[in-house]
PDB file of N, CA and C in Angstrom:
ATOM      1  N   MET F1117     -17.074   4.136 -15.209  1.00  0.00           N
ATOM      2  CA  MET F1117     -15.756   4.606 -14.116  1.00  0.00           C
ATOM      3  C   MET F1117     -15.731   3.979 -13.093  1.00  0.00           C
ATOM      4  N   ARG F1118     -16.908   3.770 -13.136  1.00  0.00           N
ATOM      5  CA  ARG F1118     -17.122   2.903 -11.774  1.00  0.00           C
ATOM      6  C   ARG F1118     -16.832   1.815 -11.916  1.00  0.00           C
ATOM      7  N   ILE F1119     -16.618   0.491 -12.683  1.00  0.00           N
ATOM      8  CA  ILE F1119     -16.123  -0.483 -12.209  1.00  0.00           C
ATOM      9  C   ILE F1119     -14.817  -0.414 -12.278  1.00  0.00           C
ATOM     10  N   PRO F1120     -13.814   0.243 -12.936  1.00  0.00           N
ATOM     11  CA  PRO F1120     -12.591   0.206 -12.812  1.00  0.00           C
ATOM     12  C   PRO F1120     -11.123  -0.436 -11.660  1.00  0.00           C
ATOM     13  N   LEU F1121     -12.475   1.383 -10.526  1.00  0.00           N
ATOM     14  CA  LEU F1121     -12.370   1.728  -9.873  1.00  0.00           C
ATOM     15  C   LEU F1121     -12.601   1.023  -8.732  1.00  0.00           C
ATOM     16  N   LEU F1122     -13.587   0.363  -8.936  1.00  0.00           N
ATOM     17  CA  LEU F1122     -13.326  -0.871  -8.002  1.00  0.00           C
ATOM     18  C   LEU F1122     -12.973  -1.584  -8.073  1.00  0.00           C
ATOM     19  N   LEU F1123     -12.421  -2.359  -9.052  1.00  0.00           N
ATOM     20  CA  LEU F1123     -12.279  -3.531  -9.575  1.00  0.00           C
ATOM     21  C   LEU F1123     -10.274  -3.194  -8.482  1.00  0.00           C
ATOM     22  N   CYS F1124      -9.897  -2.441  -9.060  1.00  0.00           N
ATOM     23  CA  CYS F1124      -8.797  -2.088  -8.530  1.00  0.00           C
ATOM     24  C   CYS F1124      -8.645  -1.525  -7.226  1.00  0.00           C
ATOM     25  N   ALA F1125     -10.017  -1.092  -6.638  1.00  0.00           N
ATOM     26  CA  ALA F1125      -9.776  -1.254  -5.026  1.00  0.00           C
ATOM     27  C   ALA F1125     -10.317  -2.215  -4.533  1.00  0.00           C
ATOM     28  N   ILE F1126     -10.718  -3.489  -5.521  1.00  0.00           N
ATOM     29  CA  ILE F1126     -10.465  -4.919  -4.219  1.00  0.00           C
ATOM     30  C   ILE F1126      -8.985  -5.427  -4.890  1.00  0.00           C
ATOM     31  N   LEU F1127      -8.617  -5.295  -5.712  1.00  0.00           N
ATOM     32  CA  LEU F1127      -7.177  -5.864  -6.259  1.00  0.00           C
ATOM     33  C   LEU F1127      -6.058  -5.470  -5.051  1.00  0.00           C
ATOM     34  N   PHE F1128      -5.975  -4.105  -4.676  1.00  0.00           N
ATOM     35  CA  PHE F1128      -5.684  -3.557  -3.533  1.00  0.00           C
ATOM     36  C   PHE F1128      -5.746  -4.222  -2.023  1.00  0.00           C
ATOM     37  N   ILE F1129      -7.667  -4.171  -1.986  1.00  0.00           N
ATOM     38  CA  ILE F1129      -7.282  -5.037  -0.481  1.00  0.00           C
ATOM     39  C   ILE F1129      -7.130  -6.143  -0.478  1.00  0.00           C
ATOM     40  N   VAL F1130      -7.173  -7.049  -1.149  1.00  0.00           N
ATOM     41  CA  VAL F1130      -6.687  -8.989  -1.624  1.00  0.00           C
ATOM     42  C   VAL F1130      -5.355  -8.810  -1.834  1.00  0.00           C
ATOM     43  N   ILE F1131      -4.489  -7.116  -2.327  1.00  0.00           N
ATOM     44  CA  ILE F1131      -3.345  -8.137  -2.410  1.00  0.00           C
ATOM     45  C   ILE F1131      -2.814  -7.254  -0.272  1.00  0.00           C
ATOM     46  N   SER F1132      -3.688  -6.293   0.221  1.00  0.00           N
ATOM     47  CA  SER F1132      -2.662  -6.042   1.303  1.00  0.00           C
ATOM     48  C   SER F1132      -2.539  -6.980   2.589  1.00  0.00           C
ATOM     49  N   ILE F1133      -3.740  -8.018   2.188  1.00  0.00           N
ATOM     50  CA  ILE F1133      -4.195  -9.453   3.719  1.00  0.00           C
ATOM     51  C   ILE F1133      -2.882  -9.837   3.588  1.00  0.00           C
ATOM     52  N   PRO F1134      -2.138 -10.606   2.926  1.00  0.00           N
ATOM     53  CA  PRO F1134      -0.578 -11.249   3.036  1.00  0.00           C
ATOM     54  C   PRO F1134      -0.293 -10.321   3.658  1.00  0.00           C
ATOM     55  N   LEU F1135       0.140  -8.605   3.722  1.00  0.00           N
ATOM     56  CA  LEU F1135       0.758  -7.982   4.067  1.00  0.00           C
ATOM     57  C   LEU F1135       1.127  -7.338   5.374  1.00  0.00           C
ATOM     58  N   TYR F1136      -0.615  -8.021   5.902  1.00  0.00           N
ATOM     59  CA  TYR F1136      -0.786  -7.903   7.367  1.00  0.00           C
ATOM     60  C   TYR F1136      -0.387  -8.542   8.692  1.00  0.00           C
ATOM     61  N   PHE F1137       0.196 -10.297   7.888  1.00  0.00           N
ATOM     62  CA  PHE F1137       0.164 -11.218   8.459  1.00  0.00           C
ATOM     63  C   PHE F1137       2.049 -11.141   8.436  1.00  0.00           C
ATOM     64  N   GLY F1138       3.031  -9.883   7.457  1.00  0.00           N
ATOM     65  CA  GLY F1138       4.291 -10.189   7.250  1.00  0.00           C
ATOM     66  C   GLY F1138       4.396 -10.647   6.568  1.00  0.00           C
ATOM     67  N   LYS F1139       3.245 -11.843   5.332  1.00  0.00           N
ATOM     68  CA  LYS F1139       4.110 -12.485   4.349  1.00  0.00           C
ATOM     69  C   LYS F1139       3.693 -11.881   3.508  1.00  0.00           C
ATOM     70  N   GLY F1140       4.381 -12.153   2.121  1.00  0.00           N
ATOM     71  CA  GLY F1140       4.269 -11.350   0.783  1.00  0.00           C
ATOM     72  C   GLY F1140       4.415 -10.398   1.024  1.00  0.00           C
ATOM     73  N   SER F1141       5.993 -10.432   1.453  1.00  0.00           N
ATOM     74  CA  SER F1141       7.466  -9.738   1.490  1.00  0.00           C
ATOM     75  C   SER F1141       8.174  -9.492  -0.031  1.00  0.00           C
ATOM     76  N   ASN F1142       8.182 -10.615  -0.894  1.00  0.00           N
ATOM     77  CA  ASN F1142       8.507 -10.545  -2.306  1.00  0.00           C
ATOM     78  C   ASN F1142       7.859 -10.107  -3.249  1.00  0.00           C
ATOM     79  N   MET F1143       6.930  -9.733  -3.204  1.00  0.00           N
ATOM     80  CA  MET F1143       5.837  -8.978  -3.829  1.00  0.00           C
ATOM     81  C   MET F1143       6.207  -7.223  -3.577  1.00  0.00           C
ATOM     82  N   ILE F1144       7.378  -6.771  -2.492  1.00  0.00           N
ATOM     83  CA  ILE F1144       7.530  -5.047  -2.393  1.00  0.00           C
ATOM     84  C   ILE F1144       9.303  -5.646  -3.345  1.00  0.00           C
ATOM     85  N   ALA F1145       8.760  -4.164  -3.725  1.00  0.00           N
ATOM     86  CA  ALA F1145       9.606  -3.909  -5.266  1.00  0.00           C
ATOM     87  C   ALA F1145      11.295  -3.505  -4.686  1.00  0.00           C
ATOM     88  N   GLY F1146      11.992  -4.454  -5.244  1.00  0.00           N
ATOM     89  CA  GLY F1146      12.877  -4.002  -4.877  1.00  0.00           C
ATOM     90  C   GLY F1146      13.653  -4.288  -3.099  1.00  0.00           C
ATOM     91  N   TYR F1147      12.593  -5.425  -2.564  1.00  0.00           N
ATOM     92  CA  TYR F1147      13.028  -5.952  -1.437  1.00  0.00           C
ATOM     93  C   TYR F1147      14.092  -7.305  -0.876  1.00  0.00           C
ATOM     94  N   ASN F1148      13.440  -8.126  -2.480  1.00  0.00           N
ATOM     95  CA  ASN F1148      14.417  -9.265  -2.210  1.00  0.00           C
ATOM     96  C   ASN F1148      15.839  -9.193  -3.324  1.00  0.00           C
ATOM     97  N   ASP F1149      16.074  -8.183  -4.233  1.00  0.00           N
ATOM     98  CA  ASP F1149      17.436  -7.387  -4.238  1.00  0.00           C
ATOM     99  C   ASP F1149      18.435  -6.603  -3.520  1.00  0.00           C
ATOM    100  N   LEU F1150      17.497  -6.764  -2.304  1.00  0.00           N
ATOM    101  CA  LEU F1150      18.961  -6.467  -1.007  1.00  0.00           C
ATOM    102  C   LEU F1150      19.630  -7.415  -0.139  1.00  0.00           C
ATOM    103  N   SER F1151      20.934  -7.154  -0.259  1.00  0.00           N
ATOM    104  CA  SER F1151      22.016  -8.109   0.915  1.00  0.00           C
ATOM    105  C   SER F1151      21.543  -8.197   1.379  1.00  0.00           C
ATOM    106  N   GLN F1152      21.957  -9.489   2.048  1.00  0.00           N
ATOM    107  CA  GLN F1152      21.736  -9.684   3.650  1.00  0.00           C
ATOM    108  C   GLN F1152      22.168  -8.716   4.660  1.00  0.00           C
ATOM    109  N   ALA F1153      23.150  -8.126   4.016  1.00  0.00           N
ATOM    110  CA  ALA F1153      24.037  -7.389   4.864  1.00  0.00           C
ATOM    111  C   ALA F1153      22.744  -6.180   4.941  1.00  0.00           C
ATOM    112  N   ASP F1154      21.693  -5.545   4.009  1.00  0.00           N
ATOM    113  CA  ASP F1154      21.219  -4.127   3.919  1.00  0.00           C
ATOM    114  C   ASP F1154      19.842  -4.663   4.834  1.00  0.00           C
ATOM    115  N   LYS F1155      19.729  -6.199   4.744  1.00  0.00           N
ATOM    116  CA  LYS F1155      18.551  -7.177   5.136  1.00  0.00           C
ATOM    117  C   LYS F1155      17.997  -6.277   7.003  1.00  0.00           C
ATOM    118  N   LYS F1156      18.507  -5.172   7.411  1.00  0.00           N
ATOM    119  CA  LYS F1156      18.433  -5.229   8.231  1.00  0.00           C
ATOM    120  C   LYS F1156      16.941  -3.923   8.291  1.00  0.00           C
ATOM    121  N   ILE F1157      16.321  -4.125   8.312  1.00  0.00           N
ATOM    122  CA  ILE F1157      14.823  -3.716   8.060  1.00  0.00           C
ATOM    123  C   ILE F1157      13.895  -4.566   9.041  1.00  0.00           C
ATOM    124  N   ASN F1158      13.034  -3.957   9.149  1.00  0.00           N
ATOM    125  CA  ASN F1158      11.550  -5.341  10.214  1.00  0.00           C
ATOM    126  C   ASN F1158      10.755  -4.601   9.077  1.00  0.00           C
ATOM    127  N   LYS F1159      11.487  -6.094   8.675  1.00  0.00           N
ATOM    128  CA  LYS F1159      10.226  -6.497   7.259  1.00  0.00           C
ATOM    129  C   LYS F1159       8.611  -6.729   8.089  1.00  0.00           C
ATOM    130  N   MET F1160       8.213  -7.034   9.441  1.00  0.00           N
ATOM    131  CA  MET F1160       6.844  -6.847   9.647  1.00  0.00           C
ATOM    132  C   MET F1160       6.080  -5.289   9.667  1.00  0.00           C
ATOM    133  N   ARG F1161       7.329  -4.388   9.787  1.00  0.00           N
ATOM    134  CA  ARG F1161       6.667  -2.852  10.116  1.00  0.00           C
ATOM    135  C   ARG F1161       6.566  -2.946   8.477  1.00  0.00           C
ATOM    136  N   LEU F1162       7.475  -3.132   7.775  1.00  0.00           N
ATOM    137  CA  LEU F1162       7.740  -2.914   6.141  1.00  0.00           C
ATOM    138  C   LEU F1162       6.874  -3.157   5.935  1.00  0.00           C
ATOM    139  N   CYS F1163       5.771  -4.387   5.523  1.00  0.00           N
ATOM    140  CA  CYS F1163       4.161  -5.660   5.553  1.00  0.00           C
ATOM    141  C   CYS F1163       3.070  -4.694   5.853  1.00  0.00           C
ATOM    142  N   ARG F1164       3.697  -4.173   7.205  1.00  0.00           N
ATOM    143  CA  ARG F1164       1.903  -3.742   7.726  1.00  0.00           C
ATOM    144  C   ARG F1164       1.748  -2.210   6.996  1.00  0.00           C
ATOM    145  N   THR F1165       2.854  -1.420   7.139  1.00  0.00           N
ATOM    146  CA  THR F1165       2.685   0.013   6.391  1.00  0.00           C
ATOM    147  C   THR F1165       2.246   0.044   5.342  1.00  0.00           C
ATOM    148  N   LEU F1166       2.759  -0.830   4.333  1.00  0.00           N
ATOM    149  CA  LEU F1166       2.236  -0.786   2.808  1.00  0.00           C
ATOM    150  C   LEU F1166       0.981  -1.526   2.613  1.00  0.00           C
ATOM    151  N   ALA F1167       0.682  -2.867   3.543  1.00  0.00           N
ATOM    152  CA  ALA F1167      -0.564  -2.670   3.776  1.00  0.00           C
ATOM    153  C   ALA F1167      -1.694  -1.908   4.067  1.00  0.00           C
ATOM    154  N   ILE F1168      -1.712  -0.799   5.120  1.00  0.00           N
ATOM    155  CA  ILE F1168      -2.261   0.486   5.670  1.00  0.00           C
ATOM    156  C   ILE F1168      -2.029   1.494   4.435  1.00  0.00           C
ATOM    157  N   THR F1169      -0.989   1.720   3.459  1.00  0.00           N
ATOM    158  CA  THR F1169      -1.299   2.704   2.148  1.00  0.00           C
ATOM    159  C   THR F1169      -2.021   1.407   1.292  1.00  0.00           C
ATOM    160  N   LEU F1170      -2.410   1.083   1.189  1.00  0.00           N
ATOM    161  CA  LEU F1170      -2.739  -0.033   0.227  1.00  0.00           C
ATOM    162  C   LEU F1170      -4.831   0.260   0.442  1.00  0.00           C
ATOM    163  N   ASP F1171      -4.720  -0.151   1.423  1.00  0.00           N
ATOM    164  CA  ASP F1171      -5.844   0.040   2.347  1.00  0.00           C
ATOM    165  C   ASP F1171      -6.439   0.852   2.556  1.00  0.00           C
ATOM    166  N   ILE F1172      -5.616   2.184   2.731  1.00  0.00           N
ATOM    167  CA  ILE F1172      -6.459   4.111   2.397  1.00  0.00           C
ATOM    168  C   ILE F1172      -6.567   4.239   1.390  1.00  0.00           C
ATOM    169  N   THR F1173      -6.066   3.546   0.422  1.00  0.00           N
ATOM    170  CA  THR F1173      -5.985   3.954  -1.360  1.00  0.00           C
ATOM    171  C   THR F1173      -6.556   3.259  -1.586  1.00  0.00           C
ATOM    172  N   ALA F1174      -7.643   1.959  -1.819  1.00  0.00           N
ATOM    173  CA  ALA F1174      -8.778   1.623  -1.782  1.00  0.00           C
ATOM    174  C   ALA F1174      -9.844   2.693  -1.365  1.00  0.00           C
ATOM    175  N   ILE F1175     -10.422   2.747  -0.265  1.00  0.00           N
ATOM    176  CA  ILE F1175     -10.402   3.248   0.462  1.00  0.00           C
ATOM    177  C   ILE F1175     -10.814   4.622  -0.233  1.00  0.00           C
ATOM    178  N   ILE F1176     -10.259   5.624  -0.896  1.00  0.00           N
ATOM    179  CA  ILE F1176     -10.107   6.396  -1.924  1.00  0.00           C
ATOM    180  C   ILE F1176     -10.917   6.411  -3.075  1.00  0.00           C
ATOM    181  N   LEU F1177     -10.493   4.980  -3.817  1.00  0.00           N
ATOM    182  CA  LEU F1177     -11.319   4.583  -5.045  1.00  0.00           C
ATOM    183  C   LEU F1177     -12.416   4.151  -4.597  1.00  0.00           C
ATOM    184  N   ILE F1178     -12.981   3.823  -3.821  1.00  0.00           N
ATOM    185  CA  ILE F1178     -14.275   3.779  -3.658  1.00  0.00           C
ATOM    186  C   ILE F1178     -15.659   5.263  -3.902  1.00  0.00           C
ATOM    187  N   LEU F1179     -14.186   6.189  -2.659  1.00  0.00           N
ATOM    188  CA  LEU F1179     -14.875   6.694  -2.134  1.00  0.00           C
ATOM    189  C   LEU F1179     -15.057   7.568  -4.392  1.00  0.00           C
ATOM    190  N   GLY F1180     -14.302   7.714  -5.219  1.00  0.00           N
ATOM    191  CA  GLY F1180     -14.007   8.253  -5.953  1.00  0.00           C
ATOM    192  C   GLY F1180     -15.859   6.996  -7.189  1.00  0.00           C
ATOM    193  N   ALA F1181     -15.088   6.144  -6.440  1.00  0.00           N
ATOM    194  CA  ALA F1181     -15.681   5.196  -7.842  1.00  0.00           C
ATOM    195  C   ALA F1181     -17.311   5.293  -7.487  1.00  0.00           C
ATOM    196  N   TYR F1182     -18.152   6.350  -6.708  1.00  0.00           N
ATOM    197  CA  TYR F1182     -19.560   6.206  -5.749  1.00  0.00           C
ATOM    198  C   TYR F1182     -19.234   7.653  -6.516  1.00  0.00           C
ATOM    199  N   SER F1183     -18.901   8.643  -6.410  1.00  0.00           N
ATOM    200  CA  SER F1183     -19.130  10.689  -6.966  1.00  0.00           C
ATOM    201  C   SER F1183     -18.947  11.024  -5.627  1.00  0.00           C
ATOM    202  N   ILE F1184     -18.327  10.667  -4.555  1.00  0.00           N
ATOM    203  CA  ILE F1184     -18.189  11.120  -2.580  1.00  0.00           C
ATOM    204  C   ILE F1184     -16.811  12.017  -3.688  1.00  0.00           C
ATOM    205  N   ILE F1185     -16.228  11.802  -4.119  1.00  0.00           N
ATOM    206  CA  ILE F1185     -15.407  13.141  -4.486  1.00  0.00           C
ATOM    207  C   ILE F1185     -15.254  12.929  -5.290  1.00  0.00           C
ATOM    208  N   SER F1186     -14.305  13.735  -6.343  1.00  0.00           N
ATOM    209  CA  SER F1186     -14.194  13.623  -7.869  1.00  0.00           C
ATOM    210  C   SER F1186     -13.230  12.985  -8.606  1.00  0.00           C
ATOM    211  N   ILE F1187     -13.598  12.915  -9.668  1.00  0.00           N
ATOM    212  CA  ILE F1187     -12.235  11.419 -10.117  1.00  0.00           C
ATOM    213  C   ILE F1187     -10.766  12.701  -9.962  1.00  0.00           C
ATOM    214  N   ASN F1188     -10.918  13.100 -10.547  1.00  0.00           N
ATOM    215  CA  ASN F1188      -9.614  14.486 -10.487  1.00  0.00           C
ATOM    216  C   ASN F1188      -9.222  13.714  -8.867  1.00  0.00           C
ATOM    217  N   ASP F1189      -9.789  14.547  -8.373  1.00  0.00           N
ATOM    218  CA  ASP F1189      -8.955  14.606  -6.431  1.00  0.00           C
ATOM    219  C   ASP F1189      -9.089  12.942  -6.538  1.00  0.00           C
ATOM    220  N   THR F1190      -9.800  11.997  -7.527  1.00  0.00           N
ATOM    221  CA  THR F1190      -9.687  10.523  -6.442  1.00  0.00           C
ATOM    222  C   THR F1190      -8.300  10.261  -6.985  1.00  0.00           C
ATOM    223  N   MET F1191      -7.718  11.251  -8.089  1.00  0.00           N
ATOM    224  CA  MET F1191      -6.558  10.194  -8.600  1.00  0.00           C
ATOM    225  C   MET F1191      -4.814  11.294  -8.356  1.00  0.00           C
ATOM    226  N   ILE F1192      -5.635  12.359  -7.342  1.00  0.00           N
ATOM    227  CA  ILE F1192      -4.494  13.423  -6.741  1.00  0.00           C
ATOM    228  C   ILE F1192      -4.156  12.405  -6.093  1.00  0.00           C
ATOM    229  N   LEU F1193      -5.142  12.365  -4.842  1.00  0.00           N
ATOM    230  CA  LEU F1193      -5.401  11.597  -3.420  1.00  0.00           C
ATOM    231  C   LEU F1193      -4.316  10.732  -3.642  1.00  0.00           C
ATOM    232  N   GLY F1194      -4.806   9.655  -4.497  1.00  0.00           N
ATOM    233  CA  GLY F1194      -4.090   8.374  -3.953  1.00  0.00           C
ATOM    234  C   GLY F1194      -2.697   7.684  -4.766  1.00  0.00           C
ATOM    235  N   VAL F1195      -2.298   9.178  -5.762  1.00  0.00           N
ATOM    236  CA  VAL F1195      -0.579   9.365  -6.168  1.00  0.00           C
ATOM    237  C   VAL F1195      -0.360   9.786  -5.227  1.00  0.00           C
ATOM    238  N   ILE F1196      -0.393  11.114  -4.424  1.00  0.00           N
ATOM    239  CA  ILE F1196       0.379  11.420  -3.138  1.00  0.00           C
ATOM    240  C   ILE F1196       0.007  10.884  -1.635  1.00  0.00           C
ATOM    241  N   LEU F1197      -0.920   9.680  -1.895  1.00  0.00           N
ATOM    242  CA  LEU F1197      -0.803   8.642  -0.677  1.00  0.00           C
ATOM    243  C   LEU F1197      -0.675   7.643  -0.929  1.00  0.00           C
ATOM    244  N   LEU F1198       0.903   7.381  -2.013  1.00  0.00           N
ATOM    245  CA  LEU F1198       1.271   5.833  -2.563  1.00  0.00           C
ATOM    246  C   LEU F1198       2.564   6.640  -1.842  1.00  0.00           C
ATOM    247  N   ILE F1199       2.824   7.925  -2.982  1.00  0.00           N
ATOM    248  CA  ILE F1199       3.934   8.241  -2.285  1.00  0.00           C
ATOM    249  C   ILE F1199       4.254   8.802  -0.723  1.00  0.00           C
ATOM    250  N   VAL F1200       3.343   8.763  -0.150  1.00  0.00           N
ATOM    251  CA  VAL F1200       3.700   9.119   1.435  1.00  0.00           C
ATOM    252  C   VAL F1200       3.984   7.737   2.182  1.00  0.00           C
ATOM    253  N   GLY F1201       3.457   6.559   1.517  1.00  0.00           N
ATOM    254  CA  GLY F1201       3.163   5.425   2.328  1.00  0.00           C
ATOM    255  C   GLY F1201       4.168   4.781   1.898  1.00  0.00           C
ATOM    256  N   ALA F1202       5.148   5.259   0.526  1.00  0.00           N
ATOM    257  CA  ALA F1202       6.641   4.159   0.367  1.00  0.00           C
ATOM    258  C   ALA F1202       7.447   5.084   1.002  1.00  0.00           C
ATOM    259  N   VAL F1203       6.875   6.420   0.981  1.00  0.00           N
ATOM    260  CA  VAL F1203       8.125   7.232   2.341  1.00  0.00           C
ATOM    261  C   VAL F1203       8.474   6.949   3.742  1.00  0.00           C
ATOM    262  N   LEU F1204       6.795   6.787   4.180  1.00  0.00           N
ATOM    263  CA  LEU F1204       6.844   6.350   5.431  1.00  0.00           C
ATOM    264  C   LEU F1204       7.299   4.649   5.635  1.00  0.00           C
ATOM    265  N   SER F1205       7.305   4.168   5.348  1.00  0.00           N
ATOM    266  CA  SER F1205       7.510   2.852   4.809  1.00  0.00           C
ATOM    267  C   SER F1205       8.748   2.454   5.099  1.00  0.00           C
ATOM    268  N   ASN F1206       9.710   3.401   4.370  1.00  0.00           N
ATOM    269  CA  ASN F1206      11.422   3.629   4.286  1.00  0.00           C
ATOM    270  C   ASN F1206      11.868   4.025   5.645  1.00  0.00           C
ATOM    271  N   VAL F1207      11.052   5.431   6.257  1.00  0.00           N
ATOM    272  CA  VAL F1207      11.023   5.283   7.345  1.00  0.00           C
ATOM    273  C   VAL F1207      11.486   4.221   8.946  1.00  0.00           C
ATOM    274  N   VAL F1208       9.935   3.589   8.783  1.00  0.00           N
ATOM    275  CA  VAL F1208       8.742   3.677  10.016  1.00  0.00           C
ATOM    276  C   VAL F1208      10.311   2.332   9.705  1.00  0.00           C
ATOM    277  N   SER F1209      10.254   1.474   8.962  1.00  0.00           N
ATOM    278  CA  SER F1209      10.939  -0.119   9.074  1.00  0.00           C
ATOM    279  C   SER F1209      12.192  -0.368   9.104  1.00  0.00           C
ATOM    280  N   LYS F1210      13.193   0.699   9.176  1.00  0.00           N
ATOM    281  CA  LYS F1210      14.332   0.610   9.696  1.00  0.00           C
ATOM    282  C   LYS F1210      14.250   0.348  11.207  1.00  0.00           C
ATOM    283  N   ASN F1211      15.103  -0.148  11.863  1.00  0.00           N
ATOM    284  CA  ASN F1211      15.293  -0.850  12.625  1.00  0.00           C
ATOM    285  C   ASN F1211      16.635  -0.294  13.491  1.00  0.00           C
ATOM    286  N   LYS F1212      16.255   0.542  14.919  1.00  0.00           N
ATOM    287  CA  LYS F1212      17.269   0.913  15.319  1.00  0.00           C
ATOM    288  C   LYS F1212      18.202   0.248  16.146  1.00  0.00           C
TER     289      LYS F1212
END
């Protein structure tokens, strides 16, 4: 069970690297579907929030892979973190 968790963690870290620099917003679900009027969001903040969420999820997966936390707790924490990250990215990226 260690290998799949580590591979997912590595994948999340690799995906988060371009997001830290504001690149790769095309990977964000639904971003390309927005009209120009709806794209009044801060793209850099949105990308960074999602990158941080992916990195924290990767850390949780690594902890689960090395049995520091149980597999059930790993799945629960990962899902909760991804939901919280999606909500935060929606709130944080709004331009005021």
